[in-house]
PDB file of C-alpha atoms in Angstrom:
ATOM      1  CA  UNK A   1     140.082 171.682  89.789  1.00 65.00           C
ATOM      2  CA  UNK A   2     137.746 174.791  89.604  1.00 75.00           C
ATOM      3  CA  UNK A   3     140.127 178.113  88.002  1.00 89.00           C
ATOM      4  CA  UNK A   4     139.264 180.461  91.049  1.00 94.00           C
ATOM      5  CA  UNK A   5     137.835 178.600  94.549  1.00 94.00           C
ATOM      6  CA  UNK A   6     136.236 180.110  97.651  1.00 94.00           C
ATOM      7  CA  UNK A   7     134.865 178.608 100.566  1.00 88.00           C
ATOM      8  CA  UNK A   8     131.182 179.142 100.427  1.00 83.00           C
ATOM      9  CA  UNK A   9     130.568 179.701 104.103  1.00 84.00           C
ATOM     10  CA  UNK A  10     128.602 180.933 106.010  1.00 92.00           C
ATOM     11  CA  UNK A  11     131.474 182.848 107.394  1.00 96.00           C
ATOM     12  CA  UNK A  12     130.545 183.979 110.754  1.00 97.00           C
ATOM     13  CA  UNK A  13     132.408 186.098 113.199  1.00 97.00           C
ATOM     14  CA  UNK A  14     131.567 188.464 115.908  1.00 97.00           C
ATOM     15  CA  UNK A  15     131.379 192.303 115.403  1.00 98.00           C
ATOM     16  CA  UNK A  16     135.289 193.603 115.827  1.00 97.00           C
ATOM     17  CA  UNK A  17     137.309 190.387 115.185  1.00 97.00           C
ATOM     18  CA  UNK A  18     138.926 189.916 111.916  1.00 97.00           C
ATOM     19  CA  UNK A  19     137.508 188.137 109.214  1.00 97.00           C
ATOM     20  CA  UNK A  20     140.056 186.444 106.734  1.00 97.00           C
ATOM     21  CA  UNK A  21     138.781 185.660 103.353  1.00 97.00           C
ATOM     22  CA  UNK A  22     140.473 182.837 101.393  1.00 97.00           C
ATOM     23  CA  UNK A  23     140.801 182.323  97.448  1.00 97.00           C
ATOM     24  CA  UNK A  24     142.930 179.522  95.564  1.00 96.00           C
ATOM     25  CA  UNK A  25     143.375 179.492  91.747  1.00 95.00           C
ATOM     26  CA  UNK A  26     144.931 177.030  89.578  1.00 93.00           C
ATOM     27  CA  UNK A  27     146.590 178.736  86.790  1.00 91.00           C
ATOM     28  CA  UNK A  28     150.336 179.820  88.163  1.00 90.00           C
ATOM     29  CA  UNK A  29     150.098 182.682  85.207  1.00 88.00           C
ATOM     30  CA  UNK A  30     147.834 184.568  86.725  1.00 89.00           C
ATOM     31  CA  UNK A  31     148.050 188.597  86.719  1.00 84.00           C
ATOM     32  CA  UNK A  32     145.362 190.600  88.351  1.00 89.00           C
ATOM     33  CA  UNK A  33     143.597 189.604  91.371  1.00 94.00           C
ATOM     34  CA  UNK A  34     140.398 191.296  92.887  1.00 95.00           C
ATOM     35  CA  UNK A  35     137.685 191.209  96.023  1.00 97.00           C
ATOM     36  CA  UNK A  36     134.490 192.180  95.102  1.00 97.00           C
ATOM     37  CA  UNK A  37     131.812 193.043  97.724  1.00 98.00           C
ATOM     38  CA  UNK A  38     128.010 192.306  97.211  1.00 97.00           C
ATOM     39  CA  UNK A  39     125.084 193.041  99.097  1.00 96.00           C
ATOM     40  CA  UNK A  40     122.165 190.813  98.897  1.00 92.00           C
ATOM     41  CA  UNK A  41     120.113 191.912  95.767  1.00 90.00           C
ATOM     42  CA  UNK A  42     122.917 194.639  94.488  1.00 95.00           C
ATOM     43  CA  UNK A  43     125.449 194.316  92.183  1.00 97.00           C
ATOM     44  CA  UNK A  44     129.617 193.328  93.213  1.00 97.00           C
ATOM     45  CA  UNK A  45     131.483 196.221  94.085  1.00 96.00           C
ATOM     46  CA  UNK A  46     135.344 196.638  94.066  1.00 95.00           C
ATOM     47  CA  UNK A  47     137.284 196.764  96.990  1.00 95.00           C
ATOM     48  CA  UNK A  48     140.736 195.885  96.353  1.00 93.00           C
ATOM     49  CA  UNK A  49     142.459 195.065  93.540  1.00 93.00           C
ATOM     50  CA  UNK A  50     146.328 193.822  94.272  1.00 93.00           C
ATOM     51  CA  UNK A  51     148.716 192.554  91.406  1.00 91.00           C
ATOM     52  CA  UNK A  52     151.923 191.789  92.530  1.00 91.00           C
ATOM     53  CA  UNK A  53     153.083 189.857  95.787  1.00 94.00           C
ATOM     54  CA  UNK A  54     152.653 191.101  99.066  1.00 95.00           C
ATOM     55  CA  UNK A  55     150.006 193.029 101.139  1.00 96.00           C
ATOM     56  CA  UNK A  56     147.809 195.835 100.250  1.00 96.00           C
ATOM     57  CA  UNK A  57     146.282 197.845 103.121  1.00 96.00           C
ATOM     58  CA  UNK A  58     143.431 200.167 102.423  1.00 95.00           C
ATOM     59  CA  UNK A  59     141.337 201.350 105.969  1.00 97.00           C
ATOM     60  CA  UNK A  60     140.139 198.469 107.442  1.00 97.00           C
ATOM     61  CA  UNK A  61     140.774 195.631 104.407  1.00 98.00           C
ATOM     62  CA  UNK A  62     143.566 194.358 103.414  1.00 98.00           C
ATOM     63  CA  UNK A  63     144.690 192.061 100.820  1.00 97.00           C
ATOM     64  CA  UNK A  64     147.444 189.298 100.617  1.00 97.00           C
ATOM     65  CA  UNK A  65     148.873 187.730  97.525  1.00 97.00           C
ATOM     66  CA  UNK A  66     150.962 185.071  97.655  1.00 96.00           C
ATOM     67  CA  UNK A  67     151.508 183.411  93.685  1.00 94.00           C
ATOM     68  CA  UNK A  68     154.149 180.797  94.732  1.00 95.00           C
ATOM     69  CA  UNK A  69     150.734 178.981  96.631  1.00 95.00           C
ATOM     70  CA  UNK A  70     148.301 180.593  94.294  1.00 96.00           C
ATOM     71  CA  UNK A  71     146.499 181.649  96.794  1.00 95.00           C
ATOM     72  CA  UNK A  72     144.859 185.721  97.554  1.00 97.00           C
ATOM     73  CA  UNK A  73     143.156 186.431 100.503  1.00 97.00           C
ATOM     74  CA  UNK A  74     140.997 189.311 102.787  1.00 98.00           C
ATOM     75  CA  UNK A  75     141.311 190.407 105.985  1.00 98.00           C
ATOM     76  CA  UNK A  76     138.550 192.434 107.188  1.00 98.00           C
ATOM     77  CA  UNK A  77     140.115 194.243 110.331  1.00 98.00           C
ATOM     78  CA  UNK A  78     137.714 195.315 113.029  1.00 98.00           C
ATOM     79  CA  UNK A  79     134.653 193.764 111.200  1.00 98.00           C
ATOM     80  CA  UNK A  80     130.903 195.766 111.155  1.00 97.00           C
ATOM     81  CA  UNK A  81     127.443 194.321 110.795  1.00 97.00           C
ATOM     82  CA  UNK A  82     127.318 196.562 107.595  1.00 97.00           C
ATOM     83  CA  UNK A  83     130.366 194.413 106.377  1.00 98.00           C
ATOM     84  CA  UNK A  84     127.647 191.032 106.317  1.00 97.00           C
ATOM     85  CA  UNK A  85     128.232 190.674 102.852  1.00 97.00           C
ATOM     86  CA  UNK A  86     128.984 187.697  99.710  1.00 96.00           C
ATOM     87  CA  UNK A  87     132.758 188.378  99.008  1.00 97.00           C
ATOM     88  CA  UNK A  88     133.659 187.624  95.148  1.00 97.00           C
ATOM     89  CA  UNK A  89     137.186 186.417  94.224  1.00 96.00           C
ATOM     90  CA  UNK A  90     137.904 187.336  90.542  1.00 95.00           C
ATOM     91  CA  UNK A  91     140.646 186.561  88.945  1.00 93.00           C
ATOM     92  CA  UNK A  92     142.531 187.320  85.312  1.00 90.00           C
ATOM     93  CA  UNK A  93     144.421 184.189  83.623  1.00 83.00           C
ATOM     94  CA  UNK A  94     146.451 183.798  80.781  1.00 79.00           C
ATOM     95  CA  UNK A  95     143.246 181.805  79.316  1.00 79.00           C
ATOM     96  CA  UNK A  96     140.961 183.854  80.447  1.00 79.00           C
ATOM     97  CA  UNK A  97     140.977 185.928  77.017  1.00 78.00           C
ATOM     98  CA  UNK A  98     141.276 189.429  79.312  1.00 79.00           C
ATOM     99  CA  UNK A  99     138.519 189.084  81.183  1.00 85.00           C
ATOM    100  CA  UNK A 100     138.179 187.881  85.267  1.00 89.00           C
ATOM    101  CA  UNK A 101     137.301 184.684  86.316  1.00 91.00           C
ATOM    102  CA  UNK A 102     135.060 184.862  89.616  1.00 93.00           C
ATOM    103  CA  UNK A 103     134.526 182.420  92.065  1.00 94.00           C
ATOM    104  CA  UNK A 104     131.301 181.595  93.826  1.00 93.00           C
ATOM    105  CA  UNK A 105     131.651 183.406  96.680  1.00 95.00           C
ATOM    106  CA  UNK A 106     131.904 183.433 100.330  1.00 96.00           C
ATOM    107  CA  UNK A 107     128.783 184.688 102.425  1.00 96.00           C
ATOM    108  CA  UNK A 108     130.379 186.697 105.789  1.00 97.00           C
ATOM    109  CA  UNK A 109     127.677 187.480 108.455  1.00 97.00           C
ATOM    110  CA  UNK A 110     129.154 190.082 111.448  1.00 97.00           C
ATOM    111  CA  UNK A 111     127.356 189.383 114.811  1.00 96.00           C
ATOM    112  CA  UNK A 112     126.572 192.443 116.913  1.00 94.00           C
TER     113      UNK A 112
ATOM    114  CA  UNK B   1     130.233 209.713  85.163  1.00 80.00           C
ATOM    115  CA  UNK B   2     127.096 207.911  85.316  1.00 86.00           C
ATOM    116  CA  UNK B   3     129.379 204.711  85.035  1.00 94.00           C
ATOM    117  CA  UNK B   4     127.368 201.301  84.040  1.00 97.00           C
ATOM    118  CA  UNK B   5     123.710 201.964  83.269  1.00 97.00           C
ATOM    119  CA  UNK B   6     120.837 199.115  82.767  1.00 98.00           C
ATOM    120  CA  UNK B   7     117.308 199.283  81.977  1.00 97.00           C
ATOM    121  CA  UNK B   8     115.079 197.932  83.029  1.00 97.00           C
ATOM    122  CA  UNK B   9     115.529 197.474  86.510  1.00 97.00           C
ATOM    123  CA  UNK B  10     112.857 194.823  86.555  1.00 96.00           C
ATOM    124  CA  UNK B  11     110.380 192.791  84.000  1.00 97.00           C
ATOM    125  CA  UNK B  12     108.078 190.091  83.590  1.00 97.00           C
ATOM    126  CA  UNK B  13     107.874 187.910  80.281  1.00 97.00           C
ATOM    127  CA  UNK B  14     105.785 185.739  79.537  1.00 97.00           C
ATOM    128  CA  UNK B  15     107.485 182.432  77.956  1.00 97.00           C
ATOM    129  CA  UNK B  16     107.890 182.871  74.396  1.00 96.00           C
ATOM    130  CA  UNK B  17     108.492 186.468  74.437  1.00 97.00           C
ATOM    131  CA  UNK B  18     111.572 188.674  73.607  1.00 96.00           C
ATOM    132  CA  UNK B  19     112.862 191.172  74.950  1.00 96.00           C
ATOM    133  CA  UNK B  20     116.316 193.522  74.490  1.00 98.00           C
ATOM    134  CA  UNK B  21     118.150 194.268  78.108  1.00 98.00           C
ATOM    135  CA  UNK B  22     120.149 197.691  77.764  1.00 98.00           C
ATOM    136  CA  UNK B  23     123.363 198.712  78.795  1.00 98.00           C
ATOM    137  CA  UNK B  24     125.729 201.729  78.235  1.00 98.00           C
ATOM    138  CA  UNK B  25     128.873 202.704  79.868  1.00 97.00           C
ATOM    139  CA  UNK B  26     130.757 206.205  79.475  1.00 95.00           C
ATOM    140  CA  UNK B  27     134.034 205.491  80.736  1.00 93.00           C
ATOM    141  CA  UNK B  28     135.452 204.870  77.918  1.00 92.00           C
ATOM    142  CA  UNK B  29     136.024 200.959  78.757  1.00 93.00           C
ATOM    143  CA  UNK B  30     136.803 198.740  75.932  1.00 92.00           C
ATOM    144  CA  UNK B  31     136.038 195.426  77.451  1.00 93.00           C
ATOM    145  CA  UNK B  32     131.793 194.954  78.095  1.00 95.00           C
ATOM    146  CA  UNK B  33     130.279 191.820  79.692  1.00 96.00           C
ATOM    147  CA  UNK B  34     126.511 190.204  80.718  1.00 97.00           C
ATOM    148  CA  UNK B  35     126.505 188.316  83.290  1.00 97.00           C
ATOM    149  CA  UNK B  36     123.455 186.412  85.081  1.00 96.00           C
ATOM    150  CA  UNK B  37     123.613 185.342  88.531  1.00 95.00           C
ATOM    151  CA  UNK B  38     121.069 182.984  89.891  1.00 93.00           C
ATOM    152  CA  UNK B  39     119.784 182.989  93.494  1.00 86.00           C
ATOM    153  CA  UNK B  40     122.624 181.848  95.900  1.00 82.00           C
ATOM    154  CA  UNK B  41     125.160 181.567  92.944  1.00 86.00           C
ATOM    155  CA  UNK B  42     127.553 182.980  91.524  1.00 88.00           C
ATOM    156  CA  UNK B  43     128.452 184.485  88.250  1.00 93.00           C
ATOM    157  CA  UNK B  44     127.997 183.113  84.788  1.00 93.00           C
ATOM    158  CA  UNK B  45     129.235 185.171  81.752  1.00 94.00           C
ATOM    159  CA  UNK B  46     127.263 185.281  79.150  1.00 96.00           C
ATOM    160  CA  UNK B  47     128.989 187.020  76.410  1.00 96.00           C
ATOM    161  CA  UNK B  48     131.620 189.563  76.280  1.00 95.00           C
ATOM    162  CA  UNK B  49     133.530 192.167  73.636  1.00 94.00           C
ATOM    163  CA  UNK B  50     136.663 193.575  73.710  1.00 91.00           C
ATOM    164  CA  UNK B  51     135.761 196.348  71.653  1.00 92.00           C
ATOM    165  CA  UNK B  52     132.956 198.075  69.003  1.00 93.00           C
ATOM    166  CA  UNK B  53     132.204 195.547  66.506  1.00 93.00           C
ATOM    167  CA  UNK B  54     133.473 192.291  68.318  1.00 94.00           C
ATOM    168  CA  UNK B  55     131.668 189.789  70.691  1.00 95.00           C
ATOM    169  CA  UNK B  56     132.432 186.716  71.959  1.00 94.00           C
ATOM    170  CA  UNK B  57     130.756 183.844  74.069  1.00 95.00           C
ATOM    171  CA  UNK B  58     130.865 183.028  77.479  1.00 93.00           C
ATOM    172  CA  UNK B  59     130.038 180.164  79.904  1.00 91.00           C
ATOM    173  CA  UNK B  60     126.542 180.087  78.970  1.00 95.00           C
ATOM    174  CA  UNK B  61     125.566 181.967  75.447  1.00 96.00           C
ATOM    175  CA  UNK B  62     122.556 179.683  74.688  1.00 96.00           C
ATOM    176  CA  UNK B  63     118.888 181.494  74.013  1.00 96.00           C
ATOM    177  CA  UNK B  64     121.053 184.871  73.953  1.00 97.00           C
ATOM    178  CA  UNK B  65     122.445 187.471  71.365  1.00 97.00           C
ATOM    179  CA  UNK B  66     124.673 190.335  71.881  1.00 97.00           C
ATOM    180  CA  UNK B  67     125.678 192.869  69.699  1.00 95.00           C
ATOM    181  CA  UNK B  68     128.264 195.906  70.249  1.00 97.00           C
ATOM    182  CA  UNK B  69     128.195 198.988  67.371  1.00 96.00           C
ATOM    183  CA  UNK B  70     129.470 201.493  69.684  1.00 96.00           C
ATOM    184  CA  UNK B  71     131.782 201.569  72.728  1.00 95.00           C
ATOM    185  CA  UNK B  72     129.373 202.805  75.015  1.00 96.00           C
ATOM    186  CA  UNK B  73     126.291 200.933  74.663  1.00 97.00           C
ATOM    187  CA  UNK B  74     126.480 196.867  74.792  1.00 98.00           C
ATOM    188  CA  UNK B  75     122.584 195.557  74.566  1.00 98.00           C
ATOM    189  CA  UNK B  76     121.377 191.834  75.370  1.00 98.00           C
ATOM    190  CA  UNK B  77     118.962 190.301  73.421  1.00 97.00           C
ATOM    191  CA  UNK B  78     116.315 187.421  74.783  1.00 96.00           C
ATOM    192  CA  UNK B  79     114.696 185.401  72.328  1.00 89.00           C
ATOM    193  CA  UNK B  80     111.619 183.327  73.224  1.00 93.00           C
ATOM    194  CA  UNK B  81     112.037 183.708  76.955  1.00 96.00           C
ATOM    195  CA  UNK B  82     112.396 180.336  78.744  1.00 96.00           C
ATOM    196  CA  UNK B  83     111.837 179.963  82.833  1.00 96.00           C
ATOM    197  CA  UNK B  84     115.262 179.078  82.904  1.00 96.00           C
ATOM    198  CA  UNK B  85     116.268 182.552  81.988  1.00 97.00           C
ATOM    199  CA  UNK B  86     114.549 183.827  85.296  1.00 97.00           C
ATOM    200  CA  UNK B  87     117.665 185.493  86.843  1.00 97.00           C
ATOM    201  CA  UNK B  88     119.501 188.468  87.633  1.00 97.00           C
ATOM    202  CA  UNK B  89     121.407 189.813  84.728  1.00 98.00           C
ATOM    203  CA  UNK B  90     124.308 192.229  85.099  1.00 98.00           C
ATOM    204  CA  UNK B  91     126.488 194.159  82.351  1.00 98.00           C
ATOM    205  CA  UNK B  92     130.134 195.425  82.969  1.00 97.00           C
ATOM    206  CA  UNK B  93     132.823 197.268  81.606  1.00 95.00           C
ATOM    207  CA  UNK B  94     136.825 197.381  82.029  1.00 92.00           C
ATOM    208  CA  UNK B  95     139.201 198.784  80.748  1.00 88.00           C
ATOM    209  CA  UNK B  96     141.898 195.769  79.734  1.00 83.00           C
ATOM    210  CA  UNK B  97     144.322 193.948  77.883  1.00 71.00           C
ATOM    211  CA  UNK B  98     143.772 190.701  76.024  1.00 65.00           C
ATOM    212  CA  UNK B  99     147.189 189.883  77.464  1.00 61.00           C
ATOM    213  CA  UNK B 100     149.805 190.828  80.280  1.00 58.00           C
ATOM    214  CA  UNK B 101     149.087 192.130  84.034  1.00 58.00           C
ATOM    215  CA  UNK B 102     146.797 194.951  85.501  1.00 59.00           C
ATOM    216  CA  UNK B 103     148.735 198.410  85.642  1.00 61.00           C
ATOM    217  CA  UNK B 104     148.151 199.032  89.363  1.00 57.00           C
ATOM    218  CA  UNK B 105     148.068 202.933  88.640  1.00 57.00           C
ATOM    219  CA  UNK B 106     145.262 202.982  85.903  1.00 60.00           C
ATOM    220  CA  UNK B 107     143.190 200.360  87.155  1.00 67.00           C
ATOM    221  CA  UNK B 108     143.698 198.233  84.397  1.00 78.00           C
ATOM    222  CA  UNK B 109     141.123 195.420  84.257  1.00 84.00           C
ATOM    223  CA  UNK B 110     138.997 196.346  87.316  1.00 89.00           C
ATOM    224  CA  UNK B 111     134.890 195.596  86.035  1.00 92.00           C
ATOM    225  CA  UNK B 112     132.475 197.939  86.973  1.00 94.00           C
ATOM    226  CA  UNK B 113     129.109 196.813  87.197  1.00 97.00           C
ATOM    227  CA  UNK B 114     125.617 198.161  86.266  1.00 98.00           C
ATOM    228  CA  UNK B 115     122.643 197.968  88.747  1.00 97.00           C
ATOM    229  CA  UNK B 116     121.473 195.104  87.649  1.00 97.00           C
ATOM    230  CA  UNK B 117     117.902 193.843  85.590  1.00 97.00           C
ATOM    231  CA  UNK B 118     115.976 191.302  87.428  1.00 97.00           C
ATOM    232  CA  UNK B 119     114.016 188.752  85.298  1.00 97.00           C
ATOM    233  CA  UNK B 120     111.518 186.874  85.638  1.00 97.00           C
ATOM    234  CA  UNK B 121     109.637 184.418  82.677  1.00 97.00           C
ATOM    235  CA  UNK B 122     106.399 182.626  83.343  1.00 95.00           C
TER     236      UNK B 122
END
């Protein structure tokens, strides 16, 4: 089993609906938990970082942890063309020596 | 803050050649990684150091050296360019702990990334 897992889409839903984003990991002792946002030939960009249970809301995104099913997730609320995106998982494990452990990916395209 | 700075932003080698990829941070981050990220896929580390003086290796170290005598600058070095090191390389920085979770407040752990250098050996 891969550490951090992502659907590799394409991911497609019309301009407004939600988009939900889905990550698994496999080690239970994991701590920090981020979604990275990159644009076709840029670099990721942060834009949340969540590290305990729960929801975090920030504008339009928000993120859901949930450690007892190791799994994190993204809602995109009210979703934009300029969201069309690759959304990175990262994720830091006890093994993982302090750094994050990414996962491939999922590509999100917003419909007009 | 300028954040995470790379040059060059792009470059040709020929196969055979060397080159050094830069990369400097001035936030103060102890943690620095390189990265390369081939078309369609995702991340690989390369290597990473948790502070000046240390480096370690990642996922895929081979035909690379890193070395780290200052916090702020982290520099990648390419020795006899292959085509197989034709990709997009990025450097990061964070501020973390070897051990224990994120502080939510300080942003513990959170990597920054540089612009980017894209690669390409023929």
């Amino acid at each position: 089993q891969k550490e951090v897992e992502q659907n590799s889409g394409p991911l497609s839903v019309p301009e407004g609906a939600i988009a939900s984003l889905n990550c698994t990991y496999s080690d239970r002792g994991s701590q920090s938990f981020f979604w990275y946002r990159q644009y076709s030939g840029k670099s990721p960009e942060l834009i949340m970082s969540i590290y305990s249970n729960g929801d975090k809301e920030d504008g339009r995104f928000t993120a859901q942890l949930n450690k007892a099913s190791q799994y994190v997730s993204l809602l995109i609320r009210d979703s934009q063309p300029s969201d069309s995106a690759t959304y990175l998982c990262a994720v830091k494990t006890p093994r993982s020596q302090g750094n994050l452990i990414f996962g491939k990916g999922t590509k999100l395209s917003v419909k007009p | 803050n300028a954040g995470v700075t790379q040059t060059p932003k792009f470059r040709i080698l020929k196969i055979g050649q060397s080159m050094t990829l830069q990369c400097a941070q001035d936030m103060n981050h102890n943690y620095m990684y390189w990265y390369r990220q081939d078309p369609g896929m995702g991340l690989k580390l390369i290597y990473y150091s948790v502070g000046a003086g240390i480096t370690d290796k990642g996922e895929v170290p081979n035909g690379y050296n890193v070395s780290r005598s200052t916090t702020e600058d982290f520099p990648l070095r390419l020795e006899l360019a292959a085509p197989s090191q034709t990709s997009v390389y990025f450097c990061a920085s964070s501020y973390s702990y070897l051990t224990g979770g994120g502080d939510p407040s300080g942003g513990t752990d959170t990597q920054y990334f540089g612009p980017g250098t894209r690669l390409t050996v023929l």
